[in-house]
XYZ file of C-alpha atoms in Angstrom:
320
model
C 72.846 81.939 71.876
C 71.336 79.731 74.585
C 68.145 77.818 73.796
C 65.136 79.844 74.949
C 62.111 77.930 76.240
C 59.029 79.700 74.837
C 56.719 76.782 74.072
C 53.542 76.893 72.003
C 50.735 75.482 74.154
C 47.120 74.637 73.315
C 44.736 76.116 75.897
C 42.077 73.554 74.987
C 44.367 70.855 76.346
C 43.735 72.443 79.738
C 40.095 73.490 79.386
C 38.798 70.422 77.515
C 41.615 67.870 77.598
C 42.163 64.546 79.309
C 43.668 64.396 82.788
C 47.044 63.688 81.177
C 46.746 66.642 78.773
C 45.741 68.969 81.596
C 48.658 67.889 83.743
C 51.082 68.258 80.839
C 49.787 71.785 80.167
C 50.256 72.717 83.838
C 53.831 71.445 83.861
C 54.699 73.053 80.520
C 53.393 76.501 81.441
C 54.980 76.288 84.881
C 58.360 75.309 83.450
C 58.288 78.116 80.864
C 57.199 80.725 83.426
C 59.927 79.446 85.741
C 62.604 79.827 83.064
C 61.699 82.668 80.673
C 58.308 83.992 81.765
C 56.820 83.640 78.243
C 54.623 81.179 76.315
C 52.563 81.356 73.138
C 48.990 80.061 73.353
C 46.807 78.528 70.640
C 43.036 77.915 70.803
C 42.466 80.848 73.140
C 38.886 81.608 72.112
C 39.436 84.499 69.692
C 38.603 83.858 66.039
C 40.850 85.119 63.248
C 37.907 87.179 61.980
C 37.522 88.948 65.339
C 41.266 89.640 65.539
C 41.243 91.006 61.984
C 38.360 93.339 62.808
C 40.084 94.417 66.025
C 43.097 95.618 64.077
C 40.827 97.353 61.564
C 39.000 99.376 64.237
C 42.202 100.113 66.168
C 43.854 101.423 62.996
C 40.744 103.483 62.232
C 40.822 105.075 65.676
C 44.471 106.078 65.551
C 43.966 107.510 62.054
C 41.506 110.026 63.521
C 42.728 113.646 63.691
C 44.549 114.654 66.864
C 41.691 116.889 68.010
C 39.267 113.955 67.813
C 41.571 111.620 69.737
C 42.275 114.388 72.219
C 38.575 114.524 73.199
C 39.081 111.158 74.855
C 42.225 111.956 76.862
C 41.707 112.249 80.625
C 45.006 113.022 82.427
C 43.274 112.751 85.808
C 42.709 109.027 85.105
C 46.482 108.402 84.693
C 45.965 106.753 81.321
C 43.758 104.034 82.800
C 40.792 104.889 80.551
C 40.622 106.361 77.085
C 43.390 107.883 74.996
C 46.987 108.673 75.966
C 48.865 110.850 73.496
C 52.448 110.678 72.275
C 55.304 111.415 74.634
C 53.547 110.481 77.903
C 54.730 106.993 78.901
C 58.296 105.809 79.394
C 59.993 102.698 80.718
C 60.589 102.772 84.489
C 64.311 103.549 84.340
C 64.255 105.680 81.193
C 64.103 109.453 80.816
C 62.980 109.311 77.170
C 59.300 108.649 76.351
C 58.355 105.655 74.210
C 57.458 106.248 70.551
C 53.777 105.372 70.920
C 50.234 106.487 71.681
C 47.560 104.207 73.129
C 43.974 103.609 74.235
C 42.978 101.774 77.421
C 39.720 100.039 78.238
C 39.010 98.947 81.811
C 36.678 96.650 83.682
C 32.889 96.800 83.504
C 31.794 95.724 86.991
C 28.954 93.219 87.127
C 27.003 92.264 90.264
C 29.063 94.214 92.804
C 28.936 97.648 94.386
C 31.858 99.785 93.258
C 33.219 103.312 93.268
C 33.539 105.335 90.076
C 36.838 106.562 91.528
C 38.125 102.973 91.418
C 36.390 101.953 88.184
C 35.693 104.980 85.944
C 33.339 104.536 83.007
C 34.896 103.507 79.712
C 34.684 106.400 77.220
C 32.689 105.598 74.100
C 34.186 106.753 70.801
C 31.265 108.483 69.078
C 32.941 108.437 65.684
C 33.557 104.655 65.629
C 30.793 102.560 67.259
C 32.438 99.273 66.225
C 35.618 100.292 68.041
C 33.663 100.277 71.316
C 31.894 96.992 70.547
C 34.930 95.067 69.313
C 37.254 96.170 72.122
C 34.567 95.216 74.670
C 34.268 91.744 73.121
C 38.059 91.295 72.986
C 38.337 92.378 76.635
C 35.861 89.712 77.751
C 37.405 86.914 75.685
C 40.960 87.668 76.845
C 39.779 87.917 80.428
C 38.185 84.464 80.120
C 41.371 83.018 78.589
C 43.463 84.662 81.306
C 41.314 83.226 84.075
C 41.828 79.729 82.636
C 45.576 80.305 82.443
C 45.614 81.434 86.070
C 43.816 78.214 87.028
C 46.648 76.248 85.421
C 49.218 78.447 87.179
C 47.464 77.962 90.536
C 47.554 74.195 89.979
C 51.286 74.383 89.189
C 51.818 76.285 92.453
C 49.862 73.619 94.386
C 47.129 76.121 95.190
C 43.387 75.464 94.773
C 42.570 75.729 91.063
C 40.226 78.682 91.683
C 42.696 80.538 93.944
C 42.884 83.621 91.700
C 39.177 83.794 90.828
C 38.170 85.824 93.917
C 40.754 88.456 92.968
C 40.377 88.705 89.188
C 36.594 88.515 88.723
C 35.677 92.212 88.533
C 39.390 92.915 88.864
C 41.347 95.902 87.609
C 42.339 94.440 84.212
C 43.169 96.692 81.255
C 42.969 96.221 77.480
C 45.480 98.476 75.737
C 45.505 99.219 72.004
C 48.914 100.625 71.033
C 49.963 102.574 67.947
C 53.708 102.802 67.409
C 53.466 105.745 65.049
C 55.552 106.354 61.917
C 58.760 108.355 62.268
C 59.007 110.532 59.167
C 62.504 111.779 60.031
C 64.525 109.281 62.110
C 67.193 111.947 62.692
C 64.672 114.113 64.554
C 64.177 111.744 67.511
C 66.522 111.253 70.503
C 69.199 108.620 69.935
C 67.764 106.464 72.762
C 64.109 106.758 71.692
C 62.488 103.367 71.045
C 58.983 102.084 70.495
C 58.907 100.551 73.976
C 61.884 100.721 76.297
C 63.045 97.657 78.214
C 60.523 96.984 80.983
C 58.608 94.406 82.981
C 54.817 94.365 83.096
C 53.092 95.432 86.313
C 50.218 92.930 86.455
C 49.713 89.182 87.099
C 49.907 88.022 83.464
C 49.761 89.764 80.085
C 47.995 88.319 77.047
C 49.190 89.890 73.798
C 47.386 89.514 70.499
C 50.002 89.117 67.759
C 51.329 92.501 66.642
C 51.120 93.875 63.107
C 54.920 93.855 62.777
C 58.023 92.350 64.354
C 59.874 94.064 67.159
C 59.073 92.286 70.452
C 62.205 90.963 72.173
C 62.798 89.314 75.564
C 65.964 89.427 77.652
C 67.369 85.938 78.296
C 69.128 84.741 81.428
C 72.380 85.124 79.504
C 71.724 88.826 78.953
C 70.909 88.451 75.244
C 67.848 89.820 73.441
C 65.679 87.149 71.806
C 63.018 88.034 69.202
C 59.564 86.535 69.824
C 57.892 85.264 66.663
C 54.361 84.137 67.407
C 52.168 82.553 64.772
C 49.604 85.104 63.644
C 46.654 83.376 65.292
C 48.391 82.790 68.647
C 48.586 85.043 71.675
C 51.796 85.641 73.618
C 51.464 85.337 77.406
C 53.995 86.531 79.952
C 54.374 86.856 83.701
C 54.022 90.303 85.279
C 55.670 91.734 88.382
C 52.674 91.052 90.629
C 52.860 87.307 89.975
C 56.632 87.370 90.395
C 56.246 89.071 93.796
C 53.486 86.675 94.851
C 55.669 83.664 93.988
C 58.884 85.147 95.445
C 60.614 85.010 92.029
C 59.603 81.398 91.325
C 57.754 82.650 88.243
C 59.750 85.178 86.230
C 58.620 88.621 85.125
C 60.934 88.848 82.148
C 62.329 92.105 80.798
C 61.129 92.815 77.262
C 61.074 95.668 74.763
C 59.818 96.693 71.330
C 62.729 97.780 69.146
C 62.577 100.235 66.274
C 62.371 98.770 62.781
C 65.193 99.170 60.245
C 65.562 102.791 59.143
C 63.807 102.144 55.818
C 60.689 100.967 57.726
C 60.594 103.782 60.308
C 57.833 105.512 58.323
C 55.482 102.572 58.924
C 53.076 102.017 61.809
C 53.016 99.090 64.206
C 49.916 98.104 66.206
C 49.611 95.710 69.109
C 46.894 94.923 71.672
C 47.972 93.570 75.076
C 45.545 92.629 77.863
C 46.981 93.281 81.322
C 45.260 90.939 83.769
C 45.167 92.765 87.108
C 43.567 91.620 90.344
C 41.430 93.788 92.600
C 43.433 96.511 94.338
C 42.878 94.872 97.719
C 44.699 91.616 96.796
C 47.774 91.009 98.923
C 50.965 90.413 96.955
C 52.763 89.057 100.028
C 54.894 86.139 98.868
C 53.262 82.725 99.247
C 54.688 80.748 102.156
C 55.129 77.766 99.818
C 57.557 79.826 97.704
C 59.806 80.809 100.639
C 62.525 78.551 102.032
C 66.175 78.657 103.119
C 67.389 78.726 99.520
C 64.765 81.283 98.509
C 64.362 83.789 101.348
C 61.536 86.309 101.091
C 62.626 88.918 98.533
C 59.855 91.537 98.706
C 58.005 93.752 101.135
C 54.298 93.066 101.521
C 52.233 95.212 99.155
C 48.669 95.201 97.971
C 48.057 95.153 94.231
C 46.653 98.674 94.436
C 49.711 100.040 96.249
C 52.041 98.427 93.742
C 50.081 99.679 90.722
C 50.074 103.221 92.107
C 53.842 103.127 92.632
C 54.545 101.834 89.140
C 52.192 104.304 87.390
C 54.227 107.105 88.967
C 57.495 105.497 87.867
C 56.422 105.253 84.218
C 55.147 108.814 84.064
C 51.389 108.271 83.871
C 50.651 109.486 87.405
C 52.074 112.500 89.196
């Protein structure tokens, strides 16, 4: 198997480091996003205690009876707020739904006029007050970490450091808590059913808090699947399709999946909490002129982030 470049980087080297440390961080994240689209990040601003409590409240929510969870499912919101039940989402090119259920928390707009149609209220789980409080705190901390990472990415792309700020402050980011539920009878599910089918993320970057079990794999340039093993306190960060489009494939939105565990572990749950950092819907994803040349002709039509999100939500079955 070819060597896969998924470095472990310290975010404080960028936010608080010397000029040399900052420049090294920029080059390291740029190189990794150019080659595999993935890094793991230490010192991201989330304490181990907060992460532990996050997984406690997430587990507590998904252990609620189906009728309780169902109170918070709003099909008209295309899964963008609240609960989405089993059998709803699939990978773009798959016909079989993923083996999961999830909860999504969206942006709380501060200091700007906005439409409830664009930014619906976040449902509050009456039965678990700490679930609401902890997921709100995690959202804010991951958003802050993501904004710092985008500053490093902008620097790598020779853009102004704050290039992305105007688009991601009060942007359309989503925190998703996922429960890959136990399979009591593995013979009862379709042969091609997996926890998360091979896919690319829609957004600019994804920040993933270490999952409760193994299973995340990325597809290498050589067409081989490579298991990602992050240290428990780190977050995994990867490029999404929007950033790949913006950079005309300079930064790679890598295909990844979550595979089923060995048969003897199918009756166990797996939890993970990704943060999908989205810009405002009005952001243009037209490829940057600096990323287009004779060797790299423009590969994509011009889209806005909102148009692209709408298209992809239809493809994965969340929007009709």
